[in-house]
Short mmCIF file of C-alpha atoms in Angstrom, two decimals:
data_model
loop_
_atom_site.label_atom_id
_atom_site.label_comp_id
_atom_site.label_asym_id
_atom_site.label_seq_id
_atom_site.Cartn_x
_atom_site.Cartn_y
_atom_site.Cartn_z
CA UNK G 2 -11.87 -31.16 -3.42
CA UNK G 3 -8.99 -32.81 -1.44
CA UNK G 4 -5.62 -31.25 -2.16
CA UNK G 5 -2.26 -33.15 -1.75
CA UNK G 6 0.61 -30.84 -0.58
CA UNK G 7 4.03 -32.18 -0.68
CA UNK G 8 6.27 -30.67 2.04
CA UNK G 9 10.06 -30.37 1.45
CA UNK G 10 12.31 -29.51 4.46
CA UNK G 11 15.65 -27.81 3.74
CA UNK G 12 17.37 -29.10 6.87
CA UNK G 13 18.38 -32.69 7.30
CA UNK G 14 18.90 -32.35 11.17
CA UNK G 15 16.62 -34.66 13.00
CA UNK G 16 15.74 -31.95 15.57
CA UNK G 17 15.35 -29.14 13.04
CA UNK G 18 12.96 -26.56 13.87
CA UNK G 19 11.76 -26.46 10.22
CA UNK G 20 11.24 -30.07 10.28
CA UNK G 21 9.05 -29.50 13.38
CA UNK G 22 7.17 -26.79 11.59
CA UNK G 23 6.55 -29.30 8.68
CA UNK G 24 5.43 -31.95 11.17
CA UNK G 25 2.99 -29.26 12.49
CA UNK G 26 1.74 -28.63 8.91
CA UNK G 27 0.97 -32.34 8.57
CA UNK G 28 -0.82 -32.23 11.92
CA UNK G 29 -2.70 -29.03 11.42
CA UNK G 30 -3.95 -29.58 7.71
CA UNK G 31 -7.53 -28.50 7.65
CA UNK G 32 -10.20 -30.67 6.18
CA UNK G 33 -9.73 -31.00 2.35
CA UNK G 34 -5.91 -30.72 2.58
CA UNK G 35 -3.43 -33.40 3.15
CA UNK G 36 0.18 -32.37 3.79
CA UNK G 37 2.75 -35.25 3.09
CA UNK G 38 6.33 -34.81 4.69
CA UNK G 39 8.72 -35.94 1.96
CA UNK G 40 11.60 -38.14 3.37
CA UNK G 41 14.68 -38.80 1.40
CA UNK G 42 16.31 -35.42 0.34
CA UNK G 43 19.57 -36.59 1.81
CA UNK G 44 19.64 -39.54 -0.56
CA UNK G 45 19.47 -37.55 -3.74
CA UNK G 46 22.81 -36.83 -5.56
CA UNK G 47 23.78 -33.35 -6.52
CA UNK G 48 22.09 -32.50 -9.94
CA UNK G 49 24.28 -33.38 -12.86
CA UNK G 50 23.01 -33.62 -16.27
CA UNK G 51 25.35 -36.53 -16.92
CA UNK G 52 23.22 -38.74 -14.57
CA UNK G 53 19.83 -37.24 -15.48
CA UNK G 54 19.38 -39.58 -18.53
CA UNK G 55 16.01 -41.01 -19.34
CA UNK G 56 15.71 -44.53 -18.10
CA UNK G 57 18.73 -44.18 -15.74
CA UNK G 58 17.77 -41.30 -13.37
CA UNK G 59 18.96 -42.17 -9.82
CA UNK G 60 16.22 -43.94 -7.88
CA UNK G 61 16.02 -41.31 -5.17
CA UNK G 62 15.66 -38.47 -7.67
CA UNK G 63 12.95 -40.32 -9.61
CA UNK G 64 11.14 -40.82 -6.22
CA UNK G 65 11.14 -37.15 -5.53
CA UNK G 66 9.97 -36.39 -9.10
CA UNK G 67 7.14 -38.73 -8.77
CA UNK G 68 6.03 -37.50 -5.35
CA UNK G 69 6.11 -33.88 -6.60
CA UNK G 70 4.36 -34.83 -9.77
CA UNK G 71 1.50 -36.61 -7.94
CA UNK G 72 1.08 -33.51 -5.49
CA UNK G 73 -1.31 -30.71 -6.27
CA UNK G 74 1.10 -28.14 -4.52
CA UNK G 75 4.35 -27.91 -2.65
CA UNK G 76 5.24 -26.44 0.62
CA UNK G 77 8.79 -25.75 1.17
CA UNK G 78 10.27 -25.18 4.56
CA UNK G 79 13.54 -23.10 4.40
CA UNK G 80 15.96 -22.54 7.17
CA UNK G 81 18.71 -19.91 6.45
CA UNK G 82 22.28 -21.08 5.94
CA UNK G 83 24.78 -18.31 5.78
CA UNK G 84 22.00 -15.88 4.59
CA UNK G 85 20.67 -18.16 1.78
CA UNK G 86 18.89 -21.42 0.65
CA UNK G 87 20.34 -24.76 2.11
CA UNK G 88 22.02 -26.88 -0.67
CA UNK G 89 19.70 -29.79 -0.10
CA UNK G 90 16.53 -27.68 -0.93
CA UNK G 91 18.30 -26.11 -3.88
CA UNK G 92 19.31 -29.51 -5.16
CA UNK G 93 15.69 -30.74 -4.84
CA UNK G 94 14.52 -27.74 -6.89
CA UNK G 95 17.08 -28.54 -9.56
CA UNK G 96 15.93 -32.08 -9.95
CA UNK G 97 12.26 -31.04 -10.03
CA UNK G 98 13.07 -28.50 -12.73
CA UNK G 99 14.02 -31.10 -15.22
CA UNK G 100 13.29 -32.12 -17.96
CA UNK G 101 13.34 -28.34 -19.01
CA UNK G 102 9.98 -26.95 -19.59
CA UNK G 103 8.13 -30.22 -18.32
CA UNK G 104 9.60 -30.80 -14.83
CA UNK G 105 7.45 -31.76 -11.89
CA UNK G 106 7.36 -28.11 -10.76
CA UNK G 107 5.89 -26.78 -14.04
CA UNK G 108 3.07 -24.38 -13.16
CA UNK G 109 2.65 -26.24 -9.80
CA UNK G 110 1.72 -23.95 -6.91
CA UNK G 111 4.57 -23.65 -4.43
CA UNK G 112 4.72 -21.65 -1.32
CA UNK G 113 7.71 -21.08 0.88
CA UNK G 114 7.80 -20.69 4.66
CA UNK G 115 10.32 -21.35 7.54
CA UNK G 116 11.91 -20.48 10.77
CA UNK G 117 15.44 -19.37 11.56
CA UNK G 118 17.41 -18.25 14.81
CA UNK G 119 17.81 -14.71 13.48
CA UNK G 120 15.51 -11.67 14.00
CA UNK G 121 13.92 -12.03 10.58
CA UNK G 122 13.05 -15.71 10.44
CA UNK G 123 15.20 -16.59 7.55
CA UNK G 124 13.37 -14.21 4.75
CA UNK G 125 16.64 -14.16 2.70
CA UNK G 126 16.80 -17.79 2.26
CA UNK G 127 12.99 -17.98 1.71
CA UNK G 128 13.21 -15.32 -0.96
CA UNK G 129 16.04 -17.15 -2.66
CA UNK G 130 13.91 -20.33 -2.51
CA UNK G 131 11.00 -18.52 -4.10
CA UNK G 132 13.31 -17.22 -6.92
CA UNK G 133 14.79 -20.70 -7.60
CA UNK G 134 11.35 -22.32 -7.72
CA UNK G 135 9.90 -19.58 -9.90
CA UNK G 136 12.79 -19.97 -12.38
CA UNK G 137 12.51 -23.64 -12.17
CA UNK G 138 8.78 -23.40 -13.56
CA UNK G 139 6.69 -23.31 -10.40
CA UNK G 140 3.75 -20.98 -9.91
CA UNK G 141 5.16 -19.35 -6.74
CA UNK G 142 2.56 -18.04 -4.40
CA UNK G 143 4.28 -14.92 -3.57
CA UNK G 144 1.66 -13.67 -1.07
CA UNK G 145 1.89 -16.72 1.14
CA UNK G 146 4.71 -16.11 3.69
CA UNK G 147 5.55 -17.12 7.08
CA UNK G 148 8.89 -16.31 8.63
CA UNK G 149 9.27 -17.16 12.27
CA UNK G 150 12.16 -15.51 13.97
CA UNK G 151 14.06 -16.62 17.06
CA UNK G 152 13.63 -20.50 16.47
CA UNK G 153 16.15 -21.49 18.94
CA UNK G 154 14.46 -19.84 21.86
CA UNK G 155 10.79 -19.85 20.71
CA UNK G 156 10.91 -23.56 20.05
CA UNK G 157 13.32 -24.66 22.78
CA UNK G 158 10.67 -26.43 24.75
CA UNK G 159 7.61 -26.01 22.67
CA UNK G 160 6.87 -27.89 19.38
CA UNK G 161 5.49 -25.41 16.75
CA UNK G 162 2.33 -27.44 16.69
CA UNK G 163 1.73 -26.47 20.31
CA UNK G 164 2.39 -22.79 19.78
CA UNK G 165 -1.08 -21.23 19.32
CA UNK G 166 0.11 -18.36 17.10
CA UNK G 167 2.31 -20.47 14.86
CA UNK G 168 -0.42 -23.15 14.59
CA UNK G 169 -2.97 -20.55 13.53
CA UNK G 170 -0.59 -18.90 11.06
CA UNK G 171 0.43 -22.29 9.57
CA UNK G 172 -3.22 -23.48 9.31
CA UNK G 173 -3.94 -20.12 7.34
CA UNK G 174 -0.98 -20.79 5.07
CA UNK G 175 -2.29 -24.42 4.28
CA UNK G 176 -5.76 -23.14 3.53
CA UNK G 177 -4.53 -20.42 1.12
CA UNK G 178 -2.38 -23.00 -0.71
CA UNK G 179 -5.46 -25.13 -0.77
CA UNK G 180 -7.32 -22.28 -2.33
CA UNK G 181 -4.54 -21.77 -4.90
CA UNK G 182 -4.34 -25.27 -5.87
CA UNK G 183 -7.98 -25.62 -6.64
CA UNK G 184 -8.09 -22.25 -8.65
CA UNK G 185 -7.56 -22.40 -12.33
CA UNK G 186 -4.22 -21.11 -13.36
CA UNK G 187 -4.05 -17.74 -14.75
CA UNK G 188 -3.64 -17.69 -18.50
#
């Protein structure tokens, strides 16, 4: 069974190492898995119930919801900004959590990975991202983790797809997501 995995990147910077990691995921997706890198998080307004009105949802938010609904699973790439989740990623989770109880994240398998400059690879932000996604209704894949430290030096001259260790780890992550997305949800 082919699995569609939607990748959301919590950094808007063109040269972001997390974006490069997501590009690597697209390139390294094993047979039976397709990773789609979502473009357009910068265009989505901050979540506000006053503008989240049926028939009048902002187009950028509606596109995100449609893409997430069409995916079998999501893979979130989170850098660490001041020890926590970037606002753009939290905003995407907020939009995907609605309508309450029936949002695009409802019982959808979600894994969180990433890289950061610090020695722990952004684990605080990734933990916060898992927490937010779980509260938003996602079936967070808690056992699937990849935190790559020292991004500024490690990826200074090497793209993550060309780093053999990272490529192997990322391929394993995608394979695990594939397995979870095709497994029946626990009752």
